[in-house]
Coordinates of C-alpha atoms in Angstrom, one line a residue:
Chain A
M1 CA -0.1 0.0 -0.2
E2 CA 2.9 2.5 0.8
A3 CA 3.6 2.7 -2.6
L4 CA -0.1 4.0 -3.0
R5 CA 0.8 7.3 -1.4
T6 CA 2.6 8.9 -4.2
T7 CA -0.7 8.1 -6.9
T8 CA -2.8 10.9 -7.2
G9 CA -5.3 10.8 -4.4
G10 CA -2.1 9.9 -2.2
Q11 CA -0.9 13.2 -2.7
L12 CA -3.1 14.3 0.5
Q13 CA -0.5 12.4 2.3
R14 CA 2.4 13.7 1.2
S15 CA 3.5 16.8 3.4
S16 CA 4.5 20.1 0.8
P17 CA 6.0 23.9 1.7
R18 CA 2.8 25.1 0.0
S19 CA 1.2 23.6 3.1
H20 CA 3.4 24.3 6.0
L21 CA 3.5 28.2 4.5
L22 CA 0.1 28.3 4.8
L23 CA -0.4 27.3 8.2
I24 CA 2.5 29.5 9.2
V25 CA 0.8 32.6 8.0
L26 CA -2.5 31.8 9.6
S27 CA -0.5 30.8 12.8
L28 CA 1.1 34.4 12.3
V29 CA -2.2 36.1 11.5
A30 CA -3.7 34.2 15.0
V31 CA -1.1 34.9 17.2
F32 CA 0.1 38.5 16.0
P33 CA -2.3 40.3 17.8
I34 CA -1.3 38.7 21.3
Y35 CA 1.8 39.7 20.6
W36 CA 1.4 42.6 19.9
M37 CA -0.6 43.3 23.0
I38 CA 2.1 41.9 25.2
L39 CA 4.4 43.7 23.5
T40 CA 2.7 47.3 23.9
S41 CA 2.3 46.2 27.5
F42 CA 6.1 46.3 28.5
R43 CA 6.6 49.2 26.1
A44 CA 8.0 52.5 27.1
D45 CA 6.2 55.3 26.3
G46 CA 8.3 56.7 23.6
E47 CA 8.2 53.8 21.8
L48 CA 4.2 53.2 22.5
Y49 CA 3.8 53.6 18.5
S50 CA 6.6 52.1 17.2
A51 CA 6.1 48.8 14.3
S52 CA 9.3 47.5 15.8
L53 CA 8.7 43.8 16.3
L54 CA 10.9 43.9 19.4
P55 CA 10.9 45.5 22.3
G56 CA 13.1 47.9 23.2
Q57 CA 13.2 49.5 26.4
V58 CA 11.1 47.2 29.3
T59 CA 9.1 48.7 31.8
L60 CA 6.4 48.1 34.1
D61 CA 5.2 50.9 34.1
H62 CA 2.2 50.9 32.5
Y63 CA 1.0 47.6 34.6
A64 CA 1.4 49.9 37.7
R65 CA -1.3 52.5 35.8
A66 CA -4.0 50.3 35.0
W67 CA -3.9 48.7 38.5
N68 CA -4.3 52.3 39.7
A69 CA -6.7 53.7 37.5
I70 CA -9.5 50.7 37.9
P71 CA -9.8 48.5 41.0
M72 CA -7.6 45.6 39.2
G73 CA -7.1 43.4 42.3
R74 CA -10.3 43.5 43.6
M75 CA -11.5 43.0 40.3
L76 CA -8.9 39.8 39.2
L77 CA -10.2 38.4 42.9
N78 CA -14.1 38.7 41.9
T79 CA -13.1 36.9 38.4
V80 CA -11.1 33.8 40.2
V81 CA -13.9 33.8 42.5
M82 CA -16.2 33.2 40.6
A83 CA -14.8 31.0 38.0
A84 CA -14.0 28.7 40.5
S85 CA -17.0 28.7 42.0
Q86 CA -18.7 28.2 38.4
T87 CA -16.5 25.3 37.4
L88 CA -16.8 23.3 40.9
L89 CA -20.4 23.9 40.7
Q90 CA -21.2 22.8 37.6
L91 CA -18.9 20.1 37.6
M92 CA -20.9 18.8 40.8
T93 CA -24.4 19.5 39.3
S94 CA -23.2 17.5 36.1
V95 CA -21.9 14.9 37.5
L96 CA -24.7 13.9 39.0
A97 CA -27.6 14.7 36.4
A98 CA -25.0 13.1 33.9
Y99 CA -24.7 10.0 36.3
G100 CA -29.4 10.0 37.0
F101 CA -29.6 9.8 33.1
S102 CA -27.1 7.1 32.5
R103 CA -27.6 5.1 35.2
W104 CA -31.6 4.7 35.0
N105 CA -34.6 4.5 32.6
F106 CA -37.4 6.6 34.3
R107 CA -40.4 8.4 33.3
G108 CA -39.7 11.9 31.3
K109 CA -36.1 10.9 30.9
S110 CA -36.2 11.9 27.8
I111 CA -38.1 15.2 28.2
L112 CA -35.9 16.3 30.7
Y113 CA -32.8 15.7 28.5
A114 CA -33.9 17.6 26.1
L115 CA -34.8 20.5 28.6
F116 CA -31.1 20.5 28.5
A117 CA -30.4 19.6 25.4
L118 CA -32.3 22.9 24.2
T119 CA -31.2 25.5 26.7
W120 CA -28.4 26.6 24.1
L121 CA -30.9 27.3 21.7
V122 CA -32.2 30.2 24.2
P123 CA -30.4 33.3 23.6
F124 CA -29.3 35.3 26.5
Q125 CA -31.6 38.4 25.5
A126 CA -34.5 36.3 25.7
T127 CA -34.3 35.9 29.4
M128 CA -32.1 39.3 30.3
I129 CA -34.9 41.3 31.6
P130 CA -36.8 38.5 34.0
N131 CA -33.5 37.6 35.1
Y132 CA -32.9 41.4 35.9
V133 CA -35.6 41.4 37.8
T134 CA -34.8 38.3 39.8
L135 CA -32.0 39.5 40.6
T136 CA -32.9 42.8 41.8
Q137 CA -35.8 41.3 44.1
L138 CA -33.4 38.8 45.6
G139 CA -31.2 41.6 46.5
W140 CA -28.1 39.4 44.2
R141 CA -27.1 42.8 41.8
N142 CA -22.8 43.1 42.4
S143 CA -23.2 40.7 44.3
L144 CA -20.5 37.0 44.0
A145 CA -24.1 35.0 44.7
G146 CA -25.6 36.6 41.3
L147 CA -22.5 36.0 39.3
I148 CA -22.0 32.5 40.5
I149 CA -25.7 30.5 41.7
P150 CA -27.2 31.3 38.6
H151 CA -24.6 29.7 36.4
A152 CA -24.6 26.6 38.8
S153 CA -25.4 24.7 35.7
S154 CA -24.1 24.0 32.8
A155 CA -26.1 22.0 29.6
F156 CA -23.1 21.8 27.8
A157 CA -21.4 19.8 30.3
I158 CA -24.2 17.5 31.5
L159 CA -24.0 17.0 27.7
L160 CA -20.9 16.1 27.2
L161 CA -20.1 13.9 30.8
F162 CA -23.7 11.8 29.8
Q163 CA -21.6 11.2 26.7
S164 CA -18.2 9.6 28.9
F165 CA -20.7 8.3 31.3
K166 CA -23.0 6.2 29.0
S167 CA -19.4 4.4 27.4
F168 CA -18.9 3.5 31.4
P169 CA -18.4 -0.3 31.8
L170 CA -21.0 -1.9 32.9
E171 CA -19.9 -4.9 34.5
L172 CA -17.3 -2.6 36.6
I173 CA -20.6 -1.0 37.8
D174 CA -22.0 -4.0 38.2
A175 CA -18.9 -6.2 40.5
A176 CA -19.2 -3.0 42.7
R177 CA -22.9 -3.0 42.9
I178 CA -22.7 -6.9 43.8
D179 CA -19.6 -6.0 46.7
G180 CA -22.8 -4.0 48.5
A181 CA -21.3 -0.5 47.2
T182 CA -25.0 2.4 46.9
N183 CA -26.1 4.5 43.7
W184 CA -23.9 6.8 45.8
G185 CA -21.0 5.0 46.2
V186 CA -20.4 3.6 42.8
L187 CA -20.8 7.3 40.9
W188 CA -17.7 8.2 43.6
K189 CA -15.7 5.1 44.1
V190 CA -16.2 3.1 40.8
I191 CA -17.2 5.6 38.2
F192 CA -15.8 9.3 39.3
P193 CA -11.8 8.3 40.0
N194 CA -12.2 6.4 36.8
L195 CA -13.6 9.2 34.6
R196 CA -11.0 11.8 36.8
A197 CA -9.2 13.1 33.4
S198 CA -12.5 14.1 31.1
I199 CA -13.3 15.3 34.0
A200 CA -11.1 17.8 34.6
S201 CA -10.5 18.6 31.4
L202 CA -13.9 19.6 30.9
G203 CA -13.6 21.6 34.4
V204 CA -10.7 23.3 32.3
L205 CA -13.2 24.3 29.4
L206 CA -15.6 25.5 31.8
F207 CA -13.0 27.8 33.5
I208 CA -12.3 29.4 30.1
S209 CA -15.7 30.0 29.0
A210 CA -16.7 31.9 33.3
W211 CA -13.8 33.8 33.2
N212 CA -14.3 35.2 29.7
D213 CA -17.8 35.5 30.2
Y214 CA -19.5 39.1 29.5
F215 CA -22.7 39.0 29.4
W216 CA -24.0 37.3 32.5
P217 CA -21.3 39.6 34.4
L218 CA -22.6 42.6 32.1
L219 CA -25.9 42.1 33.6
V220 CA -25.5 41.9 37.1
T221 CA -22.6 44.0 38.5
S222 CA -22.6 47.9 37.7
H223 CA -19.6 48.4 39.9
L224 CA -16.6 48.3 39.1
E225 CA -15.3 47.0 42.5
N226 CA -18.1 43.7 42.3
S227 CA -17.4 43.0 38.8
T228 CA -15.2 40.9 37.4
I229 CA -12.0 41.8 35.2
Q230 CA -13.7 41.9 32.0
I231 CA -16.1 44.5 32.9
G232 CA -13.6 46.3 34.2
L233 CA -11.6 46.3 31.2
Q234 CA -14.1 47.3 29.0
M235 CA -15.1 50.4 31.7
F236 CA -10.9 51.5 31.2
L237 CA -11.3 51.0 27.3
S238 CA -14.4 53.2 27.3
T239 CA -13.0 56.3 30.2
D240 CA -9.5 56.6 28.7
G241 CA -9.5 55.2 24.8
N242 CA -5.9 56.5 24.5
L243 CA -4.6 54.9 27.0
W244 CA -2.7 52.0 25.1
G245 CA 0.0 51.2 27.3
P246 CA -2.0 50.9 30.6
L247 CA -4.8 49.4 28.8
M248 CA -2.6 47.2 27.0
A249 CA -1.5 46.1 30.0
A250 CA -5.2 45.7 31.7
A251 CA -5.7 43.2 29.2
T252 CA -2.7 41.4 29.1
T253 CA -3.7 40.7 32.9
A254 CA -7.0 40.2 32.0
S255 CA -5.8 37.2 29.4
L256 CA -2.7 36.2 31.8
P257 CA -4.6 33.1 34.0
I258 CA -6.1 32.1 30.9
L259 CA -3.5 32.2 28.7
V260 CA -1.4 30.2 31.2
V261 CA -3.5 27.5 31.5
Y262 CA -3.5 27.4 27.5
V263 CA 0.6 26.8 27.7
L264 CA 0.4 24.4 30.4
L265 CA -2.2 22.4 29.1
Q266 CA -3.4 23.2 25.0
R267 CA -3.1 19.8 23.7
Q268 CA -6.3 18.4 26.3
I269 CA -7.7 22.1 25.8
I270 CA -7.7 21.5 22.1
D271 CA -8.9 17.8 22.0
S272 CA -11.8 18.9 24.3
F273 CA -12.5 21.7 22.3
V274 CA -12.6 19.9 19.4
K275 CA -14.2 16.8 20.7
S276 CA -16.9 18.8 21.9
G277 CA -17.6 20.8 18.7
L278 CA -17.4 16.9 16.6
R279 CA -19.9 16.0 18.9
Chain B
M1 CA -44.6 -2.2 33.3
E2 CA -45.0 0.4 36.5
R3 CA -42.1 -1.5 38.5
G4 CA -40.1 -1.8 35.2
V5 CA -40.1 2.2 34.9
N6 CA -37.1 3.1 37.1
L7 CA -34.6 0.1 36.9
P8 CA -31.0 0.5 36.7
I9 CA -29.2 0.1 33.8
A10 CA -27.3 -3.6 34.3
A11 CA -24.9 -5.3 32.3
G12 CA -26.0 -6.9 29.2
E13 CA -29.0 -5.0 29.4
V14 CA -29.6 -3.0 25.6
T15 CA -33.0 -2.1 25.3
A16 CA -35.9 -1.6 27.8
T17 CA -37.6 -5.0 26.1
T18 CA -34.5 -7.4 26.9
R19 CA -35.2 -6.3 30.9
K20 CA -36.3 -9.0 33.2
V21 CA -40.0 -8.2 34.1
V22 CA -40.6 -10.0 37.6
R23 CA -38.0 -8.2 40.0
P24 CA -39.2 -8.5 43.8
A25 CA -41.2 -5.3 44.6
R26 CA -38.7 -1.8 45.5
P27 CA -39.3 0.5 47.6
W28 CA -40.6 3.9 46.9
W29 CA -37.6 5.8 47.7
Q30 CA -35.9 3.6 44.4
Y31 CA -38.3 5.8 42.2
I32 CA -37.1 9.1 43.1
E33 CA -33.5 8.1 43.1
P34 CA -33.3 9.4 39.8
Y35 CA -34.7 12.4 40.1
L36 CA -32.7 13.3 43.0
Y37 CA -29.8 13.5 40.9
L38 CA -31.0 15.5 38.4
L39 CA -32.4 17.8 40.6
P40 CA -29.8 20.8 41.2
A41 CA -29.2 20.8 37.5
L42 CA -32.8 21.5 36.6
I43 CA -33.8 23.9 39.7
T44 CA -31.0 25.9 38.1
V45 CA -31.7 25.7 34.5
L46 CA -36.0 25.6 35.1
I47 CA -35.4 28.8 38.1
W48 CA -32.5 31.2 35.4
V49 CA -34.1 29.7 31.7
Y50 CA -37.8 28.5 31.0
R51 CA -39.2 30.5 33.9
P52 CA -37.2 34.4 32.5
L53 CA -38.2 32.6 28.9
A54 CA -42.2 32.2 30.0
Q55 CA -41.7 35.4 31.9
T56 CA -40.6 37.4 28.7
L57 CA -43.2 36.0 26.6
E58 CA -45.4 37.2 29.0
L59 CA -44.1 41.1 29.5
S60 CA -44.5 41.0 25.5
F61 CA -47.6 42.0 26.1
Y62 CA -47.4 44.4 28.0
Q63 CA -46.0 48.2 28.0
W64 CA -42.9 48.4 31.0
N65 CA -40.1 50.9 31.8
L66 CA -38.4 48.0 34.0
I67 CA -39.3 50.7 37.3
P68 CA -41.0 48.3 40.1
T69 CA -43.1 50.4 41.2
S70 CA -44.7 51.7 38.3
P71 CA -47.3 49.7 36.6
R72 CA -47.6 47.4 33.4
T73 CA -50.2 47.8 30.8
W74 CA -51.6 45.4 28.9
V75 CA -51.2 45.8 24.7
G76 CA -52.1 42.7 23.1
L77 CA -50.6 42.1 20.3
E78 CA -49.4 45.9 19.3
N79 CA -45.5 45.3 20.8
Y80 CA -45.3 42.4 18.3
I81 CA -46.3 45.1 15.3
R82 CA -44.6 47.6 16.2
V83 CA -41.6 46.6 16.8
F84 CA -41.5 45.4 13.2
S85 CA -42.1 48.9 11.4
L86 CA -39.4 50.8 13.5
P87 CA -36.5 51.4 10.9
E88 CA -34.0 50.6 13.7
M89 CA -35.1 47.4 13.4
Q90 CA -35.1 46.7 9.5
R91 CA -31.7 47.5 10.1
A92 CA -30.5 46.2 12.5
L93 CA -32.5 42.5 10.6
V94 CA -30.3 43.7 7.3
N95 CA -26.9 43.8 9.6
T96 CA -27.8 40.5 10.9
L97 CA -27.8 38.4 7.8
I98 CA -24.9 40.7 6.4
Y99 CA -22.9 39.1 9.9
M100 CA -23.9 35.9 9.1
V101 CA -23.6 36.0 5.5
G102 CA -20.0 38.2 6.0
I103 CA -18.3 35.3 8.7
L104 CA -19.5 32.4 6.8
P105 CA -16.6 32.2 4.7
L106 CA -13.8 33.1 7.8
S107 CA -15.9 30.0 10.0
V108 CA -16.9 27.4 7.0
I109 CA -15.4 28.1 3.3
L110 CA -11.4 29.5 4.4
P111 CA -11.1 26.8 7.4
M112 CA -12.4 24.0 5.2
T113 CA -10.3 25.1 2.3
I114 CA -7.3 25.1 4.9
A115 CA -8.0 21.8 6.0
I116 CA -8.1 20.0 3.2
L117 CA -4.7 22.0 1.8
T118 CA -3.0 21.0 4.8
D119 CA -3.9 17.3 5.7
N120 CA -0.8 16.1 4.7
V121 CA 1.0 18.0 8.3
R122 CA 1.8 15.8 10.2
G123 CA 4.2 15.5 13.8
R124 CA 5.0 17.8 16.2
A125 CA 4.9 20.5 12.6
R126 CA 1.0 19.9 13.4
N127 CA 0.4 20.1 17.1
L128 CA 2.9 23.1 17.4
Y129 CA 0.5 24.9 14.3
R130 CA -2.9 23.7 16.5
A131 CA -1.7 25.2 19.2
L132 CA -1.3 28.4 17.5
I133 CA -4.0 29.0 14.9
F134 CA -6.1 28.0 18.3
T135 CA -5.4 30.4 20.5
P136 CA -7.7 33.3 20.2
M137 CA -10.9 31.3 20.7
I138 CA -9.7 31.1 24.0
M139 CA -9.3 34.9 24.8
A140 CA -12.4 36.7 26.1
P141 CA -14.1 39.0 23.6
V142 CA -13.5 42.6 26.0
V143 CA -9.9 41.2 25.2
I144 CA -10.4 41.0 21.7
S145 CA -11.6 43.9 20.5
T146 CA -9.4 45.5 23.0
I147 CA -6.6 44.3 21.3
W148 CA -7.7 45.1 17.9
R149 CA -8.7 48.5 18.8
W150 CA -5.5 49.5 19.2
I151 CA -3.9 48.1 15.8
L152 CA -6.8 49.2 14.0
H153 CA -6.8 53.1 15.6
P154 CA -6.1 55.0 13.0
T155 CA -3.3 57.8 14.1
N156 CA -1.8 55.3 16.2
G157 CA -2.5 51.8 15.5
V158 CA 0.0 49.6 13.4
V159 CA -1.8 48.8 10.7
N160 CA -2.4 52.3 9.8
N161 CA 1.0 53.5 10.3
T162 CA 2.8 50.8 8.2
L163 CA 0.0 51.4 5.6
D164 CA 0.8 55.4 5.8
N165 CA 5.0 54.5 5.5
L166 CA 4.7 52.0 2.6
F167 CA 1.8 53.9 0.4
N168 CA 1.4 57.6 2.1
L169 CA -2.3 57.2 2.5
E170 CA -4.0 60.5 2.0
E171 CA -6.2 59.8 4.9
R172 CA -6.2 57.2 7.8
I173 CA -8.9 54.1 7.7
R174 CA -11.0 54.5 9.5
F175 CA -12.1 50.8 10.6
F176 CA -14.6 51.6 13.2
T177 CA -16.0 54.7 12.1
D178 CA -16.7 54.9 8.7
G179 CA -20.2 53.7 8.2
N180 CA -19.4 51.4 5.3
L181 CA -16.1 49.9 6.7
A182 CA -17.3 49.4 10.6
I183 CA -19.4 46.1 9.8
L184 CA -16.3 44.1 7.9
S185 CA -14.3 45.2 10.7
I186 CA -16.7 43.9 13.4
I187 CA -17.5 40.3 10.7
F188 CA -13.2 40.1 10.5
I189 CA -12.2 40.8 13.6
T190 CA -15.2 37.7 14.6
G191 CA -14.1 35.8 12.0
W192 CA -10.3 36.0 13.5
Q193 CA -10.9 34.6 16.7
I194 CA -13.4 31.3 15.1
I195 CA -11.2 30.5 12.0
G196 CA -8.6 28.4 14.4
F197 CA -11.0 26.6 15.7
S198 CA -13.2 25.7 12.9
T199 CA -9.8 24.9 10.8
L200 CA -9.5 22.6 13.4
I201 CA -12.7 21.0 13.5
F202 CA -12.4 20.0 10.2
S203 CA -9.4 18.6 10.3
A204 CA -10.5 16.2 13.2
A205 CA -13.2 15.2 10.5
L206 CA -10.8 15.0 7.7
A207 CA -9.1 12.5 9.6
N208 CA -11.7 10.2 10.5
I209 CA -12.1 9.9 6.9
N210 CA -10.8 6.5 5.8
K211 CA -8.3 6.9 3.4
E212 CA -9.1 3.5 1.8
Y213 CA -11.4 5.4 -0.2
L214 CA -9.1 8.3 -1.2
E215 CA -6.8 5.3 -2.4
A216 CA -9.3 3.1 -4.4
A217 CA -9.9 6.4 -5.9
A218 CA -6.6 6.7 -7.5
I219 CA -6.3 3.3 -8.4
D220 CA -9.8 4.2 -10.3
G221 CA -7.5 7.5 -12.0
A222 CA -9.3 10.3 -9.8
G223 CA -7.4 13.6 -10.1
R224 CA -7.1 15.3 -6.6
W225 CA -10.1 17.5 -7.4
Q226 CA -12.3 14.9 -8.2
A227 CA -11.7 13.2 -4.7
V228 CA -12.0 16.5 -3.3
R229 CA -15.3 16.6 -4.9
Y230 CA -16.7 13.4 -4.2
I231 CA -15.2 12.0 -1.8
I232 CA -13.4 14.6 0.4
L233 CA -16.9 17.1 0.4
P234 CA -19.2 14.7 0.7
L235 CA -18.2 13.0 4.1
L236 CA -17.3 16.7 5.2
S237 CA -20.9 17.0 4.8
P238 CA -22.4 16.6 7.9
T239 CA -19.5 19.2 9.6
I240 CA -20.2 21.7 7.0
L241 CA -23.8 21.7 8.1
F242 CA -23.0 21.8 12.0
M243 CA -20.2 24.4 11.4
S244 CA -23.1 26.7 9.1
M245 CA -25.7 26.3 11.3
L246 CA -23.3 27.4 14.5
T247 CA -22.8 30.4 12.4
I248 CA -26.4 31.2 11.6
L249 CA -27.9 30.9 14.9
L250 CA -24.3 32.2 16.7
A251 CA -23.2 35.1 14.7
S252 CA -25.2 37.4 16.8
Q253 CA -24.1 36.5 19.6
W254 CA -20.7 36.4 19.1
T255 CA -20.6 39.7 17.6
F256 CA -22.3 41.1 20.6
A257 CA -19.6 42.0 22.8
H258 CA -17.6 43.3 19.8
I259 CA -20.7 45.8 18.8
N260 CA -20.5 46.9 22.7
V261 CA -16.9 47.5 23.2
L262 CA -16.2 49.2 19.9
T263 CA -19.2 51.0 18.1
Q264 CA -21.9 50.9 20.5
G265 CA -24.0 50.1 17.1
G266 CA -22.5 52.6 15.4
P267 CA -22.2 54.6 13.5
L268 CA -25.7 55.9 12.7
S269 CA -26.7 52.0 13.3
A270 CA -24.2 50.1 11.1
T271 CA -22.9 47.7 13.1
T272 CA -26.2 47.1 15.2
N273 CA -27.4 43.7 15.1
I274 CA -30.8 42.6 16.4
Y275 CA -29.7 41.3 20.1
Y276 CA -27.8 44.4 20.7
L277 CA -31.2 46.4 19.8
L278 CA -32.9 44.2 22.7
W279 CA -30.2 45.0 24.6
N280 CA -30.8 48.7 24.3
Y281 CA -34.4 48.2 24.0
G282 CA -34.2 46.4 27.3
F283 CA -31.5 48.5 29.4
Q284 CA -30.8 51.6 27.7
S285 CA -34.3 52.8 26.3
F286 CA -36.2 50.9 28.9
A287 CA -39.0 49.6 26.7
V288 CA -39.4 46.4 27.8
G289 CA -42.4 45.3 26.1
W290 CA -40.4 46.4 22.7
S291 CA -37.1 44.2 23.9
S292 CA -39.2 41.3 24.6
A293 CA -41.7 41.0 21.8
A294 CA -38.9 41.1 19.4
A295 CA -37.0 38.1 22.0
M296 CA -39.7 35.6 21.4
V297 CA -39.4 36.5 17.5
F298 CA -36.5 35.6 17.2
F299 CA -36.3 32.6 19.8
V300 CA -38.7 31.2 17.6
G301 CA -37.4 32.4 14.2
F302 CA -33.9 30.6 15.2
G303 CA -35.3 27.4 16.6
L304 CA -37.2 27.0 13.0
I305 CA -33.7 27.6 11.9
A306 CA -32.3 24.8 14.5
L307 CA -34.9 22.5 13.7
V308 CA -34.9 22.7 9.4
T309 CA -30.9 22.5 9.6
L310 CA -31.0 19.5 12.2
R311 CA -33.6 17.9 9.3
L312 CA -31.4 19.4 6.4
S313 CA -28.8 16.7 7.9
N314 CA -30.3 14.0 8.4
R315 CA -31.3 13.8 4.9
L316 CA -28.7 15.5 3.1
A317 CA -25.7 14.9 4.7
F318 CA -23.5 12.4 4.0
Y319 CA -22.5 9.9 6.2
D320 CA -20.1 6.9 6.3
N321 CA -21.6 3.7 7.9

């Protein structure tokens, strides 16, 4: 069969300089703006408008100015707490729900499943006004509770986990049941430890999307001290739209945790994004 | 069958019909056990998705200004009639279509082409490209808007500066304030974020194609283009439909943050879209009735589009079973 790879149809197998060129261009287009953000954030004022691709004099001034201009530390803390709690809650509720869906046949199962599956068709804008009213009535506006609790479950996470729970070998579950484990025990002592890796990579995905979320914090918060870093950046941009150095420092700070996680775990992150897209 | 309802799924049980019918009576709490596991997620979804959706439907028949103490006036279907005669709404609808059509090449056609052309790249290089190309997807929309506003800035941005150095621009390009250019700039930014993700989706779909088809076609004397036209494209059709549906349904969501941060719908509503308009009606003009009526129409409209696309993908898409 090897010989066939050089024939016409098999050309798809051979790596060509043209393919590399195409991918290099695409990679540069993807990464340049991010590089430019980081570069600008470290540039001294005198070189801010330089088109050079290399940093000249490196300074942390812009970071200091950004931290003084907006309550950056406070907003970062809010964002960390919000993203981490949302991730944990969503993992918890979706592990339970996926277990419920995969372990039993029960009345109304398909209706309940559809109820979760269809949430992605409900746009934020079709629920925002009543949710705003509810948040106000509960006194949850500008609070962490308002940022976190309404996002305690994720339909996306439930559907994704349901797929992996469904393909979990039933023999292992039955063996544990015969040994006297309760259903609750089966979940935490048999299934959870075995699926820890895919649950963890789902967690990373949920953390990234919580960290980057824009709509919900926009609805919940109106004071910078109680808001997330994304809203802070937007406010900063609209009040000091020409302080490009500090703005890029703030943007870099707002992306730093995500970029660090991405550099460490890019293989798993890409795989789980693509897998969820292919589903 | 009553008793068969809540049985755990056990090994060897494939469908409900293979289940053993005779079982000892079980305590009542075993019947509610599955529901208990669903409860936390279910409560959240009911309270924060479906209940407000129903309330939006209700509000769409009232006139109200979002102030708790002011009265709600029943106006029947008037909001629905009013909303579609508003000139801003017509503009927003046209723009929404422009966004969808404009983003499609960047989320479907270009990524698919790139994926097909570069399918031969393997090994470490492939992983490096993947990691780089995917990066925009994990960036926050607000950060992306901020970066591009800086890069495309008329007087200080690197793009205008470089173009000016090379071609001595007569006038700086105002990417976000020029009425004709602004919507294209937002389409470009949105596409820039999605293109890498989409390319990887198409690459993964290509990797799943059984290469024996291509080898068989080669033996039969099919050329490269013929292999793409008759084998690769049909096998990619589920992915093409999926990415197109995603673009059509979510283009308005993807662009919202960029519009809100970069143009606020301007200049002169040149970049507004339906969701941005709903946001404005709700929280700037406090026209809760209009916002709700329009939201319901778009919810139903997009739901129908999704339904039709799913139907289409069952009928048209070619699956390699």
